[in-house]
Tab-separated table of C-alpha atoms and ligand atoms in Angstrom:
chain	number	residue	atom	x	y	z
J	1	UNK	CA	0.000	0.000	0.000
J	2	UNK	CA	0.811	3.497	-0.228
J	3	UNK	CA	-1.095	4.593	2.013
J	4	UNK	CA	-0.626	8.800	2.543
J	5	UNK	CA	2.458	8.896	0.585
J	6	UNK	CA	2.972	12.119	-1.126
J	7	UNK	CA	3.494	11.681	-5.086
J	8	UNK	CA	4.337	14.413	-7.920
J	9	UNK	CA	3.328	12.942	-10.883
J	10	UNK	CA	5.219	14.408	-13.715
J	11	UNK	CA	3.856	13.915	-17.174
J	12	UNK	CA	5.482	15.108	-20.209
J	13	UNK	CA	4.736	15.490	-24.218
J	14	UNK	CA	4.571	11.941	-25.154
J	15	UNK	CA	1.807	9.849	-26.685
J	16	UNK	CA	2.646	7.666	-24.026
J	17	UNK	CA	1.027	10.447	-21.791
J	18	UNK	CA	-2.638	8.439	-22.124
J	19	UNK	CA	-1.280	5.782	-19.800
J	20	UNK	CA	-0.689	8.691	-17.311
J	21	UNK	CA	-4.801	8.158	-16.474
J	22	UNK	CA	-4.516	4.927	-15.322
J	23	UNK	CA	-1.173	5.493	-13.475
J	24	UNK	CA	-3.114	7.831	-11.569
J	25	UNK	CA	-5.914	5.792	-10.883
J	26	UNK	CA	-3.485	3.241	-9.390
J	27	UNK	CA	-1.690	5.244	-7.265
J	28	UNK	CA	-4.830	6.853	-5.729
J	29	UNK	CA	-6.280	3.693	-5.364
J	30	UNK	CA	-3.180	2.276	-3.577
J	31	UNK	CA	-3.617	5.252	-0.967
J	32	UNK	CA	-1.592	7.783	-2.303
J	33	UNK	CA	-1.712	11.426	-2.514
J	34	UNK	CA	-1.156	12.700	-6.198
J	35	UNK	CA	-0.186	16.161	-7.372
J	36	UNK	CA	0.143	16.329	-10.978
J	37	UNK	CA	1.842	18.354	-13.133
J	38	UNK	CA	1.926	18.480	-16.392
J	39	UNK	CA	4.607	20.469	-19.343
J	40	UNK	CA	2.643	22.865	-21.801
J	41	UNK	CA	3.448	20.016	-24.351
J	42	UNK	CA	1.450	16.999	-22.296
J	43	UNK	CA	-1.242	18.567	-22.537
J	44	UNK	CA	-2.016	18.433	-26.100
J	45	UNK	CA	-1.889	14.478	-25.616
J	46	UNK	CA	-3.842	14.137	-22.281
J	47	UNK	CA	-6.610	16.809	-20.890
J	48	UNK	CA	-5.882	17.776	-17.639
J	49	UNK	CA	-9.744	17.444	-16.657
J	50	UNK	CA	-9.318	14.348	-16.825
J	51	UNK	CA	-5.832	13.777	-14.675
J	52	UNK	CA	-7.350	16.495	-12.259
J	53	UNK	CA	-10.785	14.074	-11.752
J	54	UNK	CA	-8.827	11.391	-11.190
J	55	UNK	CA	-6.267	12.664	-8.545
J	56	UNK	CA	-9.031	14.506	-6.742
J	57	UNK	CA	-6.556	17.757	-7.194
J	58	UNK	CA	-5.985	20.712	-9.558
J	59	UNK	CA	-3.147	19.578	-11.752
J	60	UNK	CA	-0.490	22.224	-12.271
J	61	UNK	CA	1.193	23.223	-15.582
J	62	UNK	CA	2.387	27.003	-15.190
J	63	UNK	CA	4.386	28.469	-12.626
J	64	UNK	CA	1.699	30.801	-12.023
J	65	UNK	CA	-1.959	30.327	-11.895
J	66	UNK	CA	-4.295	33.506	-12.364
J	67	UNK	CA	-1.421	35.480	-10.756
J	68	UNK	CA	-1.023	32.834	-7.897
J	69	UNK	CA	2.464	31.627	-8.031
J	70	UNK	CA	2.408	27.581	-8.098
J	71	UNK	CA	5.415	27.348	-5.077
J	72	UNK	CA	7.848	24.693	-6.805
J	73	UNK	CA	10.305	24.077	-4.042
J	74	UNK	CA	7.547	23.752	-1.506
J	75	UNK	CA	5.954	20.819	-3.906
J	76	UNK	CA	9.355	19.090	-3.980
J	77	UNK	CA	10.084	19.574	-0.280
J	78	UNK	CA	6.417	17.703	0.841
J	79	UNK	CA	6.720	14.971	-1.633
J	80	UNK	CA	8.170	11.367	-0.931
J	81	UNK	CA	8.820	10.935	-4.037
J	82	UNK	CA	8.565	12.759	-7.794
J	83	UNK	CA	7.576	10.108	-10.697
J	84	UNK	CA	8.205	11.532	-14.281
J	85	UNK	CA	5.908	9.419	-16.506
J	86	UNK	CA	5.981	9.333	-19.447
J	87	UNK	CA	9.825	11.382	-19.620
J	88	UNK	CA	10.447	12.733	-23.067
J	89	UNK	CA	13.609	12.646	-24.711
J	90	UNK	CA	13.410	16.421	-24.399
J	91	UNK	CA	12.723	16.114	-20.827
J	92	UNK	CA	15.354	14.224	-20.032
J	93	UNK	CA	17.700	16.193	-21.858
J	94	UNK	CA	16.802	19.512	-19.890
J	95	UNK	CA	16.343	17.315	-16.973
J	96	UNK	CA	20.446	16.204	-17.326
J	97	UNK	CA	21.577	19.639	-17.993
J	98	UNK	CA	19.400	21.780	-15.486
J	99	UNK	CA	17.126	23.608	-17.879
J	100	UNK	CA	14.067	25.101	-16.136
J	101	UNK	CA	11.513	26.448	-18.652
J	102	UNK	CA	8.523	25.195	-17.091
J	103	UNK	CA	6.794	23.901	-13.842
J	104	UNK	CA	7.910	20.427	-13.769
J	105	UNK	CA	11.674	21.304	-14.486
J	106	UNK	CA	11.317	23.665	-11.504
J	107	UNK	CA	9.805	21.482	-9.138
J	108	UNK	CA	12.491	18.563	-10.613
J	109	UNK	CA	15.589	20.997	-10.010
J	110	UNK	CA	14.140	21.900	-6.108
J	111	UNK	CA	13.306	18.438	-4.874
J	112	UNK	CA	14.550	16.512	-2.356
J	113	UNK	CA	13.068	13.360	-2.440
J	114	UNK	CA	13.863	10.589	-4.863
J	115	UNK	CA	12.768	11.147	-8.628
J	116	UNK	CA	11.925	8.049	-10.565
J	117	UNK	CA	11.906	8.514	-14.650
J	118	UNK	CA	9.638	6.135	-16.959
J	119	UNK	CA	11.229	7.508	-20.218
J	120	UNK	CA	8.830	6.892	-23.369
J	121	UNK	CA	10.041	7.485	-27.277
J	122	UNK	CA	11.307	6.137	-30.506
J	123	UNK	CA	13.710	3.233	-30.636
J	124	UNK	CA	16.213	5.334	-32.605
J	125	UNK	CA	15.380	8.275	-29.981
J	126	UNK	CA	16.149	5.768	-26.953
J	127	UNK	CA	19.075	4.339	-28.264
J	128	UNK	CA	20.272	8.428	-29.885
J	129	UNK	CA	23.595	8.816	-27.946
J	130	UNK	CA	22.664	12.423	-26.743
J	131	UNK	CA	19.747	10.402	-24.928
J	132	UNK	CA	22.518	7.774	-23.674
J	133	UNK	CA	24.377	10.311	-22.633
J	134	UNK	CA	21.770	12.173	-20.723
J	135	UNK	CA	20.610	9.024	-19.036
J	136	UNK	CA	23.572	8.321	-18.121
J	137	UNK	CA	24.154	11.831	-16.436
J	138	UNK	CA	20.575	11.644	-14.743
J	139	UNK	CA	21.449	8.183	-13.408
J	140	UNK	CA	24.730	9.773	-11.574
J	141	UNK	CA	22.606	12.290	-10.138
J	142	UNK	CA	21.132	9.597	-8.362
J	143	UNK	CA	17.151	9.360	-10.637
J	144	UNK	CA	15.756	5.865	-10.413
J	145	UNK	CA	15.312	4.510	-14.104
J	146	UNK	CA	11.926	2.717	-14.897
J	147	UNK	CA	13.433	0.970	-17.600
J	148	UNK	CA	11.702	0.930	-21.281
J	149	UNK	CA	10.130	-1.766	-22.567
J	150	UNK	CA	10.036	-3.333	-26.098
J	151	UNK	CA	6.601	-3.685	-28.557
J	152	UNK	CA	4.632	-1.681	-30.739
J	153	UNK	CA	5.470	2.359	-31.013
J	154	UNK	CA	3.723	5.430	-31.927
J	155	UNK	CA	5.820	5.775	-35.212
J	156	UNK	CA	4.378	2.665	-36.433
J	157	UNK	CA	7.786	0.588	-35.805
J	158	UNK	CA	8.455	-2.134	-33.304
J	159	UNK	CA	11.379	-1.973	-31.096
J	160	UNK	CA	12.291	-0.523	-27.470
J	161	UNK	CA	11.507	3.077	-26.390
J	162	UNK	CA	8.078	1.914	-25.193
J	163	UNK	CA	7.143	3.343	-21.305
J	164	UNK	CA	6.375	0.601	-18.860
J	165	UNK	CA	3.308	-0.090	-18.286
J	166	UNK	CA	1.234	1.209	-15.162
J	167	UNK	CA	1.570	-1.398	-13.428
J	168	UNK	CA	4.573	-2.512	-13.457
J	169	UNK	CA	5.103	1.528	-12.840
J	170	UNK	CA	3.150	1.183	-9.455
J	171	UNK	CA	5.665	-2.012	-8.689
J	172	UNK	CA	8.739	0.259	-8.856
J	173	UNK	CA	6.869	2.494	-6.849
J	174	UNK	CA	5.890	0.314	-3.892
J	175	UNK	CA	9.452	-1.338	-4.090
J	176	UNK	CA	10.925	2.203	-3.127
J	177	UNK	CA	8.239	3.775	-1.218
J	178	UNK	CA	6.943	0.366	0.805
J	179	UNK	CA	10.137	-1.979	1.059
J	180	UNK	CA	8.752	-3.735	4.260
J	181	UNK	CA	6.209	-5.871	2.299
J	182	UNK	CA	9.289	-7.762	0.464
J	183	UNK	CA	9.889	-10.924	0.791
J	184	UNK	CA	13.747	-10.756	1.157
J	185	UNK	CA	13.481	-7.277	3.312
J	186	UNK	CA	16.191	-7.001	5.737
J	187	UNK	CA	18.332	-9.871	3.869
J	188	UNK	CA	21.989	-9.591	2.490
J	189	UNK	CA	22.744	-11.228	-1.018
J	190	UNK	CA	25.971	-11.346	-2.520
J	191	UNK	CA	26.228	-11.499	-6.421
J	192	UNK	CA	29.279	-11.325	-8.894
J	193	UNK	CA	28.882	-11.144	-12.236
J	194	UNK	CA	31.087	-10.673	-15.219
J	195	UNK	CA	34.611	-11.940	-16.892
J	196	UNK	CA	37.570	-11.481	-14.659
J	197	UNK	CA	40.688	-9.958	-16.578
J	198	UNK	CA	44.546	-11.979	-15.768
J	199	UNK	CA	47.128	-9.469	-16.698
J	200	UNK	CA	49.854	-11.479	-18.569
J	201	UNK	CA	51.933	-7.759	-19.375
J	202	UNK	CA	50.455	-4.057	-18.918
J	203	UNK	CA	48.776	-4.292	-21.995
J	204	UNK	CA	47.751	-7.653	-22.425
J	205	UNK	CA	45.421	-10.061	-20.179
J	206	UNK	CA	43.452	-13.124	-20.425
J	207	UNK	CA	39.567	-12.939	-19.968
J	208	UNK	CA	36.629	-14.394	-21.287
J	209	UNK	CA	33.257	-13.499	-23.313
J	210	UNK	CA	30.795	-13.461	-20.339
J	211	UNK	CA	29.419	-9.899	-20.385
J	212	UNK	CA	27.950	-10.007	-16.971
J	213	UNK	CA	24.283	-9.748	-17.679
J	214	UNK	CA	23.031	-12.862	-16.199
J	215	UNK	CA	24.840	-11.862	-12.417
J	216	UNK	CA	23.784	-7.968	-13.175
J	217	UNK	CA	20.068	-9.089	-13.631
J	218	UNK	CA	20.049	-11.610	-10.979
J	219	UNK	CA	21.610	-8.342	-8.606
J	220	UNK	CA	18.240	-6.565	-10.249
J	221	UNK	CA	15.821	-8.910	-8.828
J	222	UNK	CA	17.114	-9.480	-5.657
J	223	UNK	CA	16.849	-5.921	-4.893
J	224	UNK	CA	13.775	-5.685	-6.453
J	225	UNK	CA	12.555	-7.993	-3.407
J	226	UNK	CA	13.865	-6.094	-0.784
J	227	UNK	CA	17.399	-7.625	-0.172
J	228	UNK	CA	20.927	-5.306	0.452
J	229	UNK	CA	22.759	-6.343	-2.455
J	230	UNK	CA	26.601	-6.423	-2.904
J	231	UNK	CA	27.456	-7.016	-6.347
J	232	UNK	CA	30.995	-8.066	-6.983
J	233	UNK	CA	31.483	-7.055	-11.089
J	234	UNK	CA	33.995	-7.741	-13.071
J	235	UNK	CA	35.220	-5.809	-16.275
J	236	UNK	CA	31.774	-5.822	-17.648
J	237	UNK	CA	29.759	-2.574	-20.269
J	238	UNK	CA	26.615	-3.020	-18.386
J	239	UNK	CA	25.619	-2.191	-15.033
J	240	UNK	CA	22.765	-2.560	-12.531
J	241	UNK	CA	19.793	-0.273	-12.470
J	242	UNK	CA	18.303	-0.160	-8.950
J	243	UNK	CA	19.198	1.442	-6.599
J	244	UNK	CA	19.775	-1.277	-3.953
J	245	UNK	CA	22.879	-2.632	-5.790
J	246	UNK	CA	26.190	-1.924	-3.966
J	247	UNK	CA	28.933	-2.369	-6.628
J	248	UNK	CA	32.340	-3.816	-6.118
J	249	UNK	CA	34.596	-3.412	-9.335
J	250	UNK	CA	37.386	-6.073	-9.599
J	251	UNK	CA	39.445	-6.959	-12.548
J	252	UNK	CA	41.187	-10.089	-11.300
J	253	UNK	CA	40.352	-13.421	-9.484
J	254	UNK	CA	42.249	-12.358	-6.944
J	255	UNK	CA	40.360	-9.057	-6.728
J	256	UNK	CA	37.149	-10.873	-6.812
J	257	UNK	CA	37.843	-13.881	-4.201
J	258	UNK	CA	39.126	-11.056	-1.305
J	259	UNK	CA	35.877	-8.774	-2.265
J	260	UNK	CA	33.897	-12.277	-1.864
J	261	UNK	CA	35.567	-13.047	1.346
J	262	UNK	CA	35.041	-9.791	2.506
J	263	UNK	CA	31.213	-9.904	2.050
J	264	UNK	CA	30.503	-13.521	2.650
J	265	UNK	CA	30.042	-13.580	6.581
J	266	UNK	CA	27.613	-11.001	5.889
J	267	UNK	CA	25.399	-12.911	3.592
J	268	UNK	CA	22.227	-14.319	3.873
J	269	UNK	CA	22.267	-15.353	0.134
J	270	UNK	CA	24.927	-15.670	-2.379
J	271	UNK	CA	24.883	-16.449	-6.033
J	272	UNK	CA	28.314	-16.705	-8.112
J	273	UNK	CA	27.240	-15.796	-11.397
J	274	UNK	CA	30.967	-14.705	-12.663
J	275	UNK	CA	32.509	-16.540	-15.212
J	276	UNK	CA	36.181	-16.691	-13.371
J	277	UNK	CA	39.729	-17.460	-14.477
J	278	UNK	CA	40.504	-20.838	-13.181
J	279	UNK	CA	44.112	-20.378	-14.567
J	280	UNK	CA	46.132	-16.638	-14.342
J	281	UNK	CA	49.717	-16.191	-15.384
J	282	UNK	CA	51.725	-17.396	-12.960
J	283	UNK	CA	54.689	-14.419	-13.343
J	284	UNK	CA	52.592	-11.196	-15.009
J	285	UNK	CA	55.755	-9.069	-16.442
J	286	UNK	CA	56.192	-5.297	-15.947
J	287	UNK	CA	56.958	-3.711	-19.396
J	288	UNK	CA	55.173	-4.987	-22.227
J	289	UNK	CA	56.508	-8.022	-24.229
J	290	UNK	CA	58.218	-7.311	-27.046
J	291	UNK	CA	57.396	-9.516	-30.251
J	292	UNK	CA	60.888	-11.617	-30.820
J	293	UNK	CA	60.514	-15.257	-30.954
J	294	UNK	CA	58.138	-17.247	-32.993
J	295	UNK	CA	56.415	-19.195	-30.013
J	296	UNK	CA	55.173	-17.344	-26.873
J	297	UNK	CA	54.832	-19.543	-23.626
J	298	UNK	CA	52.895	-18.046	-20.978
J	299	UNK	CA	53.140	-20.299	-17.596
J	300	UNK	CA	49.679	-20.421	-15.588
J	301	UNK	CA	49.013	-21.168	-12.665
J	302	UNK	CA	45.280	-22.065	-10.966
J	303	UNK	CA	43.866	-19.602	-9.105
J	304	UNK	CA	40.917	-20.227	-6.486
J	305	UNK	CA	37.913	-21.746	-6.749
J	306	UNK	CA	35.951	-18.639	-5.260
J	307	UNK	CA	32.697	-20.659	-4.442
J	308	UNK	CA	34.122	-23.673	-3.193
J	309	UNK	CA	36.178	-21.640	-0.748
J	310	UNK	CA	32.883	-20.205	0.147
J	311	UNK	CA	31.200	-23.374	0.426
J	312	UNK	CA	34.018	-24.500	3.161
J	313	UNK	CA	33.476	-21.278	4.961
J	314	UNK	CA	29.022	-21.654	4.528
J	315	UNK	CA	27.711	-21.325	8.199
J	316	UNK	CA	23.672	-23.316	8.867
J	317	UNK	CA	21.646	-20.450	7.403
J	318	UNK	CA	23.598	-19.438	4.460
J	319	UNK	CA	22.376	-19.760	1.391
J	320	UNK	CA	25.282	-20.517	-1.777
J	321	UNK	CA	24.683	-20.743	-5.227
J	322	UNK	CA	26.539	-21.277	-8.269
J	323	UNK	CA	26.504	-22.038	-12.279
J	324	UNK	CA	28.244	-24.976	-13.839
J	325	UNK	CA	28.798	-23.992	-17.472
J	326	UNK	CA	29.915	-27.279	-19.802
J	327	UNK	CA	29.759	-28.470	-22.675
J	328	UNK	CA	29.459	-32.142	-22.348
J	329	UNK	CA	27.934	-34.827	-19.436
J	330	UNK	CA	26.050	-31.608	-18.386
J	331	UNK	CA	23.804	-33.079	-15.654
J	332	UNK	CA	26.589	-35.514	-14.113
J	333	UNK	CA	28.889	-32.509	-13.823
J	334	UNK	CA	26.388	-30.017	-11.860
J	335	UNK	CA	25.540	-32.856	-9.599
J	336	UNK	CA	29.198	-32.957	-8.795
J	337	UNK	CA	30.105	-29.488	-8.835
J	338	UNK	CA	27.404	-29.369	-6.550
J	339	UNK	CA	28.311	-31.847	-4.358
J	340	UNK	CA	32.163	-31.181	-4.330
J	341	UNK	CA	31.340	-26.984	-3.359
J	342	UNK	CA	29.267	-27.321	-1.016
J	343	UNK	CA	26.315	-25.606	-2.800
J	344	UNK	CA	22.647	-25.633	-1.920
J	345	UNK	CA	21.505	-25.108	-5.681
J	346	UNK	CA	23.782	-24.954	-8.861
J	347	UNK	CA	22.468	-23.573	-12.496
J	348	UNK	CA	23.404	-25.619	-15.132
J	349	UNK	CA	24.015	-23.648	-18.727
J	350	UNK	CA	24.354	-26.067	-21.408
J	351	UNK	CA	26.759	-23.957	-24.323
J	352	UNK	CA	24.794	-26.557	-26.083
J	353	UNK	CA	21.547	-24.884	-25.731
J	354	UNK	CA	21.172	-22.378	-28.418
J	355	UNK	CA	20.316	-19.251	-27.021
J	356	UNK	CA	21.870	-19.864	-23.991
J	357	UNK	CA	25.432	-19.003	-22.415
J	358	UNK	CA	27.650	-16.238	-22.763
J	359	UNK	CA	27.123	-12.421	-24.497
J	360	UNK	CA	23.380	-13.100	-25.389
J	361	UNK	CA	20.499	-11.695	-23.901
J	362	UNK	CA	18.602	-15.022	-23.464
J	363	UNK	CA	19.276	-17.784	-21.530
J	364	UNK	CA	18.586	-21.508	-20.433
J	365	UNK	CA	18.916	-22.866	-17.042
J	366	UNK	CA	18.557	-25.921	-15.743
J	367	UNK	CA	18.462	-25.739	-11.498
J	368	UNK	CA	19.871	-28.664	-9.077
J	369	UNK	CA	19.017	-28.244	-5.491
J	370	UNK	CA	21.090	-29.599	-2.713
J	371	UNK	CA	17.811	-32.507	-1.449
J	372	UNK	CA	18.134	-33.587	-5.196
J	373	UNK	CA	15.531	-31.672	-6.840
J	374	UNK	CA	15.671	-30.689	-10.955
J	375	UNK	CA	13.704	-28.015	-12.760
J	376	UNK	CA	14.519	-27.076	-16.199
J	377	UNK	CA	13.341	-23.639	-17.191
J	378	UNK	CA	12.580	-22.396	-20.657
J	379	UNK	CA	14.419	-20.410	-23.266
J	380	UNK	CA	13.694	-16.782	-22.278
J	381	UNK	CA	15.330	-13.054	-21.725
J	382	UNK	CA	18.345	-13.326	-18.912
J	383	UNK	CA	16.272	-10.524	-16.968
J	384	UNK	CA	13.100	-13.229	-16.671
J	385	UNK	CA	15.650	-15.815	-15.803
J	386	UNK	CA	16.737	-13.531	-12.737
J	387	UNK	CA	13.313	-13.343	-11.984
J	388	UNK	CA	12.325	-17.381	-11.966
J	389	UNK	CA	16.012	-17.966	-9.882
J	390	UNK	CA	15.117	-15.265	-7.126
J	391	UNK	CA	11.552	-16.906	-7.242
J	392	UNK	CA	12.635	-20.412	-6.855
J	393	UNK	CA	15.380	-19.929	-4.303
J	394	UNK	CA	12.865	-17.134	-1.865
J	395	UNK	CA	11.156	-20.482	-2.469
J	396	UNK	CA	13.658	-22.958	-1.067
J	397	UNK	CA	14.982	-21.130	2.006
J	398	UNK	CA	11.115	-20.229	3.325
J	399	UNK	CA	10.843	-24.233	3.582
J	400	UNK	CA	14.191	-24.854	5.519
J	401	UNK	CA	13.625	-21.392	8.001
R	501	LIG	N1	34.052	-20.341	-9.876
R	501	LIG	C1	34.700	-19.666	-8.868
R	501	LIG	N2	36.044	-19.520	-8.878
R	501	LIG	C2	36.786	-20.009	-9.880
R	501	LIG	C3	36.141	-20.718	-10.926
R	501	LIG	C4	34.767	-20.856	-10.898
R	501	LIG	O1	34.031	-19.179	-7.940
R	501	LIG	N3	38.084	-19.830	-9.867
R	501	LIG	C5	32.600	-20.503	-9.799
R	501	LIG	C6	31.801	-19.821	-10.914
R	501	LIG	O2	31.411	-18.529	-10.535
R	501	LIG	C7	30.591	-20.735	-11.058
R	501	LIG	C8	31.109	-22.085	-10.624
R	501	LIG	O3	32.324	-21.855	-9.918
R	501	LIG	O4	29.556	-20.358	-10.198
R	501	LIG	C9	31.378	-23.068	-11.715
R	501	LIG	O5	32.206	-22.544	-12.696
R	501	LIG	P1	32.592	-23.420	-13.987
R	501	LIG	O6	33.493	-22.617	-14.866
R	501	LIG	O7	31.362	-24.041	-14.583
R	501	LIG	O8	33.343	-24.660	-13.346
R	501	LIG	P2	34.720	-24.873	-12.642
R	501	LIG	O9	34.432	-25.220	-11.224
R	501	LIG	O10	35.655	-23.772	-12.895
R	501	LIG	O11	35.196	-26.220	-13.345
R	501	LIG	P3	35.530	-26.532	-14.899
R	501	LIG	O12	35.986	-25.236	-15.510
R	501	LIG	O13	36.580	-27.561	-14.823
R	501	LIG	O14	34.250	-27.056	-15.503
């Protein structure tokens, strides 16, 4: 519920801006108080009759109002939060460089309580570099990203750019505003996700493919339910989007095993999603290697199995978890892996599964518990995938506490 909490619905020219109605509707009917306010622009898409019947209040587009001045850093100061849905790509853009030519910038610039942004546009808008750019400048000023979604658009094309839907709006709403309902609330998880990078010279290392989505969208989810989560990420492009992800940046595997060890003891839950160098160079050189002989031979040495060190260390209540990636006698080797770490559920990836494994955005997963149960879960986006694991494993420790 949000019952009494004070929201500034921001709506902005978009023809996503007829989804605003229902938004409203939600919120109210979830208890909370709405203010909206509208640009100039949003109101050619969506009347503000109709947003002002609907949130019970005047909604407010000018600074002034029949010479009454609408007080903009009053709004922001009584609000628990100021949602921006839909954003514009113009929006956002004045929104990253501190433009103020209307109400809503005003009231954005003054607030003090957390701003959440539900962009809507084009696909070749969204993915415009200016607009990268400026979400990636709005994200360091510490906005909460709704993230776009993917189907039908305005111009007629398919592709992503589209604003979430209300209701998964109100989700990302009651996640921030009413964490206590969660089921992982007051929990500590402990992800890592990505490559790790073993520097053979200054220039030179040896790393892999994974691009640390599958970890990064596990970290995702387990925020999403309420959990304190430390992500330990290697040399990866992509990054989390909420805002409950603490992130750790390592390079090596010896970066990564003394972060793990560091946040281990602390964690109710812990998932090894990081595809880690089992071998490094054993004597890295200083100065770059010069090209001389015809053969090159690098000496490596093993480095530490990070999750089986954690699986000596598990205490009774601690949850580990970890993938098994192979190739061939997939099933007999996460039983064992299993088994041999300690683990209370391994995810299998078959590289033989198309669609699945390393650099793609979809993935198949088969899971092994610890009291010998299987479940083999479809093809589908790495972000669902999060969302099945966090599912199935809130699932398994409410039956053993
Ligand atoms: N792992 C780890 N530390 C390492 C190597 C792997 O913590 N040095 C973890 C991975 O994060 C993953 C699990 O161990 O959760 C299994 O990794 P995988 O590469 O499938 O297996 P390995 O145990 O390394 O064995 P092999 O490469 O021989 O299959």
């Amino acid at each position: 519920m949000l019952q009494g909490k004070k929201i500034l619905l921001g709506i902005t020219g978009s023809i996503a801006a007829y989804k605003a109605a229902l938004l409203t509707r939600l919120l109210v009917k979830e208890g909370a108080d709405v203010q909206v306010i509208m640009t100039p622009a949003a109101t050619q898409f969506i009347a503000p009759l109709t947003l002002s019947t609907l949130s019970h209040k005047k909604v407010l587009v000018e600074l002034s109002d029949n010479e009454e001045w609408n007080n903009h850093v009053l709004l922001g100061r009584r609000a628990d939060l100021m949602l921006i849905a839909p954003a514009s790509a113009n929006t956002l853009a004045k929104m990253a460089v501190g433009l103020c030519d209307n109400l809503l910038l005003a009231v954005y610039l003054s607030t003090a309580c957390p701003v959440m942004i539900a962009p809507a546009m084009d696909e070749d808008m969204w993915r415009h570099p200016a607009t990268g750019n400026n979400m990636q400048l709005l994200l360091q000023h510490g906005n909460i990203l709704i993230p776009v979604e993917s189907g039908e658009l305005a111009s007629g094309l398919a592709g992503e750019g589209r604003m979430s839907e209300p209701e998964t709006i109100v989700k990302y709403v009651k996640d921030l505003l009413d964490p206590k309902q969660k089921p992982l609330a007051g929990k500590t998880v402990l992800v890592t996700a990505g490559p790790t990078y073993e520097p053979i010279d200054p220039v030179r290392f040896i790393g892999n493919f994974s691009s640390g989505k599958m970890g990064i969208a596990l970290a995702d989810e387990f925020a999403g339910e309420g959990a304190k989560v430390n992500l330990i990420l290697g040399p990866s492009h992509f990054l989390p989007q909420h805002t409950g992800v603490k992130i750790t940046r390592i390079k090596t595997a010896k970066e990564m095993l003394d972060a793990c060890l560091g946040y281990f003891k602390s964690s109710d839950i812990t998932v090894m999603a990081a595809a880690v160098a089992d071998y490094t160079p054993q004597n890295p050189v200083e100065k770059k290697i010069k090209k001389k002989e015809n053969t090159l031979e690098i000496v490596l040495e093993k480095t530490t199995d990070i999750l089986k060190e954690l699986g000596k260390q598990k205490k009774k209540g601690q949850f580990l978890a970890g993938f098994a990636l192979e190739t061939d006698h997939e099933e007999e080797n996460a039983w064992k892996k299993l088994r041999e770490k300690n683990l209370d559920l391994i995810l299998l990836n078959s590289l033989n599964d198309e669609g699945a494994g390393f650099a793609q955005d979809t993935n198949k997963v088969t899971i092994f518990t610890g009291n010998g149960q299987k479940k083999q879960l479809s093809l589908k986006s790495k972000k669902e995938i999060a969302k099945d694991i966090v599912q199935f494993i809130i699932n398994a420790r409410s039956k053993t506490h």
